[in-house]
Amino acid sequence: MICKKRLFFVCASLPAFLFATMVSAADVPQTVKTADGRTLKLVWNDEFEGTGLPDPQKWTYEHGFIRNGEAQFYTREREKNAYQKDGRLVIESFREDYEENGQTAKYTSASLITLGKAEWTYGRIEVCAKLPKGRGAWPAIWMLGVNRSVVRWPKCGEIDIMEYVGHNPTQIHATVHAAGKNKHYTSKGSFIRLEGVEDRWTVYALEWSKDKMDFFVDDNLYFTFRKGDREIEPWPFDLPHYLILNTAIGGSWGNAKGIDDSAFPKKFEIDYVRVYQ
């Protein structure tokens, strides 16, 4: 897969008329072939070609202090923290004194979700992104079961397509979480070492079928979770899940080596999100 921004860098030195032709010919692929040979069709995407706030027909927001003892306050519909520009979505995190409805924070960020807008069971979910820099940053591309408000976590299931912590800038993680048969939760994951993900566009993808999940970085398969790898009860991964794009600051993992206040603002840039089924 090639991000739109990558295509630009490759083609920028070509004559203008040829560059325009190549960009036009490189429109969003309507089908993809999975690693196991299936052909899937595009069912949902956002190329972030607008300006200002993200498309409200596709995205809504988590709001406030949400989880993991994180330091950031997630704002809602605040263009400073989440905006479209130059064909990309930017989730921008700030070190700032912030107050809302009697709550105070030293950091702001955004968490965009498709809950109530779009949900999927199985398929290929791919996101082209450039990650934020600095200790304390904890960006993620992940999914939760839409029944979370009813059955709660971890019974709803969680699929972490990409997690990254700024204090360990060469590791991309993928993890699956669910309720354990004889314990509160169980999980399995892996990571791949990759240089420069804060400075270049990278494609993170999940190929999810009935019996397994394959996780990729730039089409390199580095982790497979198969049904039966963990004793999970109930099995949540045959039910709809929604997508989350966020940058947390600090928290149980992001704060392992503290927060570097000199590294703000932090930008999590997303070139596109595409879903194939």
C-alpha positions as a Python dict, from the first residue, in 0.01 Angstrom:
ca = {
    (1, 'M'): (0, 0, 0),
    (2, 'I'): (117, 356, -75),
    (3, 'C'): (-1, 655, 123),
    (4, 'K'): (-117, 959, -70),
    (5, 'K'): (168, 1161, 82),
    (6, 'R'): (421, 901, -24),
    (7, 'L'): (288, 920, -376),
    (8, 'F'): (340, 1295, -370),
    (9, 'F'): (704, 1266, -264),
    (10, 'V'): (771, 1008, -532),
    (11, 'C'): (604, 1210, -805),
    (12, 'A'): (677, 1569, -704),
    (13, 'S'): (968, 1605, -945),
    (14, 'L'): (761, 1504, -1249),
    (15, 'P'): (605, 1755, -1490),
    (16, 'A'): (280, 1899, -1360),
    (17, 'F'): (57, 1739, -1626),
    (18, 'L'): (206, 1394, -1563),
    (19, 'F'): (183, 1436, -1186),
    (20, 'A'): (-187, 1523, -1215),
    (21, 'T'): (-248, 1217, -1429),
    (22, 'M'): (-71, 988, -1182),
    (23, 'V'): (-262, 1127, -883),
    (24, 'S'): (-591, 1082, -1069),
    (25, 'A'): (-499, 725, -1158),
    (26, 'A'): (-410, 653, -798),
    (27, 'D'): (-757, 713, -657),
    (28, 'V'): (-870, 507, -361),
    (29, 'P'): (-845, 136, -449),
    (30, 'Q'): (-1194, -13, -461),
    (31, 'T'): (-1071, -364, -385),
    (32, 'V'): (-780, -524, -204),
    (33, 'K'): (-650, -878, -189),
    (34, 'T'): (-581, -1012, 159),
    (35, 'A'): (-274, -1209, 259),
    (36, 'D'): (-477, -1531, 239),
    (37, 'G'): (-603, -1454, -112),
    (38, 'R'): (-951, -1312, -53),
    (39, 'T'): (-1069, -1009, -251),
    (40, 'L'): (-1245, -744, -43),
    (41, 'K'): (-1439, -435, -152),
    (42, 'L'): (-1416, -84, -12),
    (43, 'V'): (-1712, -18, 220),
    (44, 'W'): (-1604, 293, 415),
    (45, 'N'): (-1324, 546, 400),
    (46, 'D'): (-1217, 895, 496),
    (47, 'E'): (-947, 1069, 291),
    (48, 'F'): (-970, 1389, 501),
    (49, 'E'): (-995, 1620, 202),
    (50, 'G'): (-1196, 1881, 390),
    (51, 'T'): (-1091, 2161, 623),
    (52, 'G'): (-1165, 2234, 984),
    (53, 'L'): (-1323, 1976, 1211),
    (54, 'P'): (-1343, 1609, 1104),
    (55, 'D'): (-1655, 1501, 914),
    (56, 'P'): (-1938, 1477, 1175),
    (57, 'Q'): (-2111, 1218, 956),
    (58, 'K'): (-1818, 984, 1018),
    (59, 'W'): (-1668, 1077, 1353),
    (60, 'T'): (-1763, 1167, 1704),
    (61, 'Y'): (-1548, 1212, 2016),
    (62, 'E'): (-1456, 1069, 2350),
    (63, 'H'): (-1473, 1350, 2601),
    (64, 'G'): (-1295, 1425, 2927),
    (65, 'F'): (-1073, 1199, 3134),
    (66, 'I'): (-1148, 849, 3005),
    (67, 'R'): (-909, 568, 3110),
    (68, 'N'): (-572, 443, 3233),
    (69, 'G'): (-500, 739, 3459),
    (70, 'E'): (-399, 943, 3154),
    (71, 'A'): (-306, 1309, 3193),
    (72, 'Q'): (-487, 1453, 2891),
    (73, 'F'): (-837, 1594, 2874),
    (74, 'Y'): (-1003, 1480, 2551),
    (75, 'T'): (-1183, 1778, 2401),
    (76, 'R'): (-1493, 1760, 2184),
    (77, 'E'): (-1521, 1952, 1856),
    (78, 'R'): (-1223, 2169, 1944),
    (79, 'E'): (-1043, 2242, 1620),
    (80, 'K'): (-718, 2311, 1803),
    (81, 'N'): (-700, 1940, 1894),
    (82, 'A'): (-855, 1772, 1587),
    (83, 'Y'): (-867, 1918, 1238),
    (84, 'Q'): (-837, 1842, 868),
    (85, 'K'): (-569, 2014, 664),
    (86, 'D'): (-389, 1941, 336),
    (87, 'G'): (-561, 1606, 289),
    (88, 'R'): (-491, 1468, 633),
    (89, 'L'): (-640, 1450, 980),
    (90, 'V'): (-428, 1596, 1260),
    (91, 'I'): (-481, 1503, 1624),
    (92, 'E'): (-271, 1762, 1804),
    (93, 'S'): (-187, 1741, 2174),
    (94, 'F'): (-85, 2043, 2382),
    (95, 'R'): (76, 2118, 2714),
    (96, 'E'): (-165, 2385, 2835),
    (97, 'D'): (-371, 2471, 3137),
    (98, 'Y'): (-726, 2375, 3047),
    (99, 'E'): (-1054, 2395, 3236),
    (100, 'E'): (-1397, 2269, 3137),
    (101, 'N'): (-1704, 2228, 3358),
    (102, 'G'): (-1497, 2246, 3674),
    (103, 'Q'): (-1239, 1993, 3554),
    (104, 'T'): (-878, 2103, 3507),
    (105, 'A'): (-596, 1948, 3307),
    (106, 'K'): (-239, 2026, 3207),
    (107, 'Y'): (-270, 1854, 2868),
    (108, 'T'): (-532, 1843, 2593),
    (109, 'S'): (-574, 1598, 2308),
    (110, 'A'): (-848, 1430, 2103),
    (111, 'S'): (-993, 1083, 2061),
    (112, 'L'): (-1203, 1031, 1748),
    (113, 'I'): (-1442, 736, 1731),
    (114, 'T'): (-1691, 594, 1480),
    (115, 'L'): (-1933, 472, 1750),
    (116, 'G'): (-2287, 539, 1632),
    (117, 'K'): (-2155, 631, 1285),
    (118, 'A'): (-1994, 313, 1150),
    (119, 'E'): (-1913, -35, 1277),
    (120, 'W'): (-1770, -351, 1123),
    (121, 'T'): (-1737, -724, 1175),
    (122, 'Y'): (-1444, -874, 982),
    (123, 'G'): (-1260, -715, 690),
    (124, 'R'): (-942, -517, 635),
    (125, 'I'): (-900, -193, 828),
    (126, 'E'): (-602, 14, 719),
    (127, 'V'): (-475, 349, 837),
    (128, 'C'): (-186, 547, 692),
    (129, 'A'): (-30, 761, 963),
    (130, 'K'): (269, 948, 1097),
    (131, 'L'): (314, 918, 1475),
    (132, 'P'): (377, 1188, 1739),
    (133, 'K'): (715, 1230, 1902),
    (134, 'G'): (836, 1248, 2259),
    (135, 'R'): (817, 1075, 2595),
    (136, 'G'): (464, 1060, 2723),
    (137, 'A'): (294, 1022, 2384),
    (138, 'W'): (72, 715, 2350),
    (139, 'P'): (-105, 720, 2011),
    (140, 'A'): (-326, 430, 1908),
    (141, 'I'): (-540, 291, 1627),
    (142, 'W'): (-781, 43, 1783),
    (143, 'M'): (-1130, -105, 1803),
    (144, 'L'): (-1386, -186, 2072),
    (145, 'G'): (-1707, -387, 2056),
    (146, 'V'): (-2014, -168, 2012),
    (147, 'N'): (-2182, -350, 2303),
    (148, 'R'): (-1925, -210, 2547),
    (149, 'S'): (-2180, -1, 2735),
    (150, 'V'): (-2383, -318, 2803),
    (151, 'V'): (-2127, -592, 2872),
    (152, 'R'): (-1834, -365, 2968),
    (153, 'W'): (-1467, -415, 2896),
    (154, 'P'): (-1312, -670, 2846),
    (155, 'K'): (-1619, -873, 2745),
    (156, 'C'): (-1678, -637, 2452),
    (157, 'G'): (-1337, -724, 2305),
    (158, 'E'): (-1053, -493, 2208),
    (159, 'I'): (-837, -504, 1895),
    (160, 'D'): (-526, -284, 1907),
    (161, 'I'): (-416, -237, 1546),
    (162, 'M'): (-133, -4, 1644),
    (163, 'E'): (-4, 118, 1979),
    (164, 'Y'): (311, 320, 2028),
    (165, 'V'): (475, 485, 2326),
    (166, 'G'): (713, 774, 2279),
    (167, 'H'): (967, 649, 2533),
    (168, 'N'): (1028, 341, 2314),
    (169, 'P'): (1040, 490, 1963),
    (170, 'T'): (1125, 179, 1762),
    (171, 'Q'): (839, -54, 1859),
    (172, 'I'): (492, -87, 1705),
    (173, 'H'): (256, -307, 1906),
    (174, 'A'): (-56, -506, 1818),
    (175, 'T'): (-265, -672, 2091),
    (176, 'V'): (-597, -850, 2132),
    (177, 'H'): (-783, -827, 2467),
    (178, 'A'): (-1094, -1011, 2583),
    (179, 'A'): (-1253, -1176, 2886),
    (180, 'G'): (-1074, -1490, 3000),
    (181, 'K'): (-1262, -1813, 3057),
    (182, 'N'): (-1144, -1834, 3417),
    (183, 'K'): (-1018, -1479, 3479),
    (184, 'H'): (-1122, -1120, 3430),
    (185, 'Y'): (-928, -1067, 3109),
    (186, 'T'): (-675, -1226, 2883),
    (187, 'S'): (-460, -1084, 2606),
    (188, 'K'): (-200, -1171, 2348),
    (189, 'G'): (16, -941, 2140),
    (190, 'S'): (342, -883, 1963),
    (191, 'F'): (554, -598, 1830),
    (192, 'I'): (772, -511, 1537),
    (193, 'R'): (1079, -290, 1547),
    (194, 'L'): (1062, -4, 1300),
    (195, 'E'): (1274, 307, 1269),
    (196, 'G'): (1145, 651, 1181),
    (197, 'V'): (769, 610, 1224),
    (198, 'E'): (753, 960, 1369),
    (199, 'D'): (896, 1108, 1049),
    (200, 'R'): (739, 905, 767),
    (201, 'W'): (404, 774, 652),
    (202, 'T'): (337, 413, 745),
    (203, 'V'): (39, 187, 675),
    (204, 'Y'): (-100, -2, 975),
    (205, 'A'): (-355, -271, 892),
    (206, 'L'): (-571, -544, 1039),
    (207, 'E'): (-713, -833, 835),
    (208, 'W'): (-991, -983, 1047),
    (209, 'S'): (-1181, -1299, 963),
    (210, 'K'): (-1392, -1547, 1156),
    (211, 'D'): (-1102, -1752, 1287),
    (212, 'K'): (-804, -1515, 1302),
    (213, 'M'): (-667, -1162, 1293),
    (214, 'D'): (-353, -1069, 1099),
    (215, 'F'): (-166, -746, 1181),
    (216, 'F'): (56, -566, 931),
    (217, 'V'): (295, -273, 903),
    (218, 'D'): (343, -167, 540),
    (219, 'D'): (201, -505, 434),
    (220, 'N'): (456, -692, 646),
    (221, 'L'): (268, -947, 857),
    (222, 'Y'): (414, -952, 1208),
    (223, 'F'): (141, -1090, 1436),
    (224, 'T'): (-145, -1338, 1398),
    (225, 'F'): (-408, -1403, 1664),
    (226, 'R'): (-604, -1723, 1604),
    (227, 'K'): (-926, -1832, 1767),
    (228, 'G'): (-809, -2073, 2035),
    (229, 'D'): (-482, -1893, 2112),
    (230, 'R'): (-639, -1785, 2443),
    (231, 'E'): (-931, -1924, 2644),
    (232, 'I'): (-1185, -1649, 2580),
    (233, 'E'): (-1540, -1651, 2705),
    (234, 'P'): (-1760, -1507, 2569),
    (235, 'W'): (-1597, -1476, 2222),
    (236, 'P'): (-1656, -1113, 2118),
    (237, 'F'): (-1487, -1103, 1779),
    (238, 'D'): (-1784, -1208, 1570),
    (239, 'L'): (-1972, -894, 1672),
    (240, 'P'): (-1945, -535, 1539),
    (241, 'H'): (-1660, -314, 1655),
    (242, 'Y'): (-1600, 59, 1613),
    (243, 'L'): (-1274, 240, 1538),
    (244, 'I'): (-1079, 477, 1763),
    (245, 'L'): (-796, 716, 1670),
    (246, 'N'): (-639, 893, 1966),
    (247, 'T'): (-330, 1029, 2131),
    (248, 'A'): (-312, 971, 2504),
    (249, 'I'): (-60, 1154, 2719),
    (250, 'G'): (98, 967, 3008),
    (251, 'G'): (-115, 702, 3172),
    (252, 'S'): (-33, 348, 3280),
    (253, 'W'): (198, 282, 2983),
    (254, 'G'): (271, 619, 2828),
    (255, 'N'): (406, 759, 3155),
    (256, 'A'): (657, 478, 3216),
    (257, 'K'): (947, 721, 3170),
    (258, 'G'): (763, 1046, 3234),
    (259, 'I'): (629, 1316, 3005),
    (260, 'D'): (864, 1543, 2812),
    (261, 'D'): (693, 1882, 2824),
    (262, 'S'): (947, 2027, 2582),
    (263, 'A'): (819, 1796, 2304),
    (264, 'F'): (478, 1966, 2273),
    (265, 'P'): (274, 2016, 2069),
    (266, 'K'): (258, 1657, 1944),
    (267, 'K'): (96, 1574, 1610),
    (268, 'F'): (-61, 1241, 1520),
    (269, 'E'): (-123, 1273, 1144),
    (270, 'I'): (-358, 1041, 956),
    (271, 'D'): (-349, 1035, 576),
    (272, 'Y'): (-650, 809, 535),
    (273, 'V'): (-868, 540, 692),
    (274, 'R'): (-1008, 263, 465),
    (275, 'V'): (-1225, -35, 544),
    (276, 'Y'): (-1270, -330, 306),
    (277, 'Q'): (-1508, -624, 343),
}
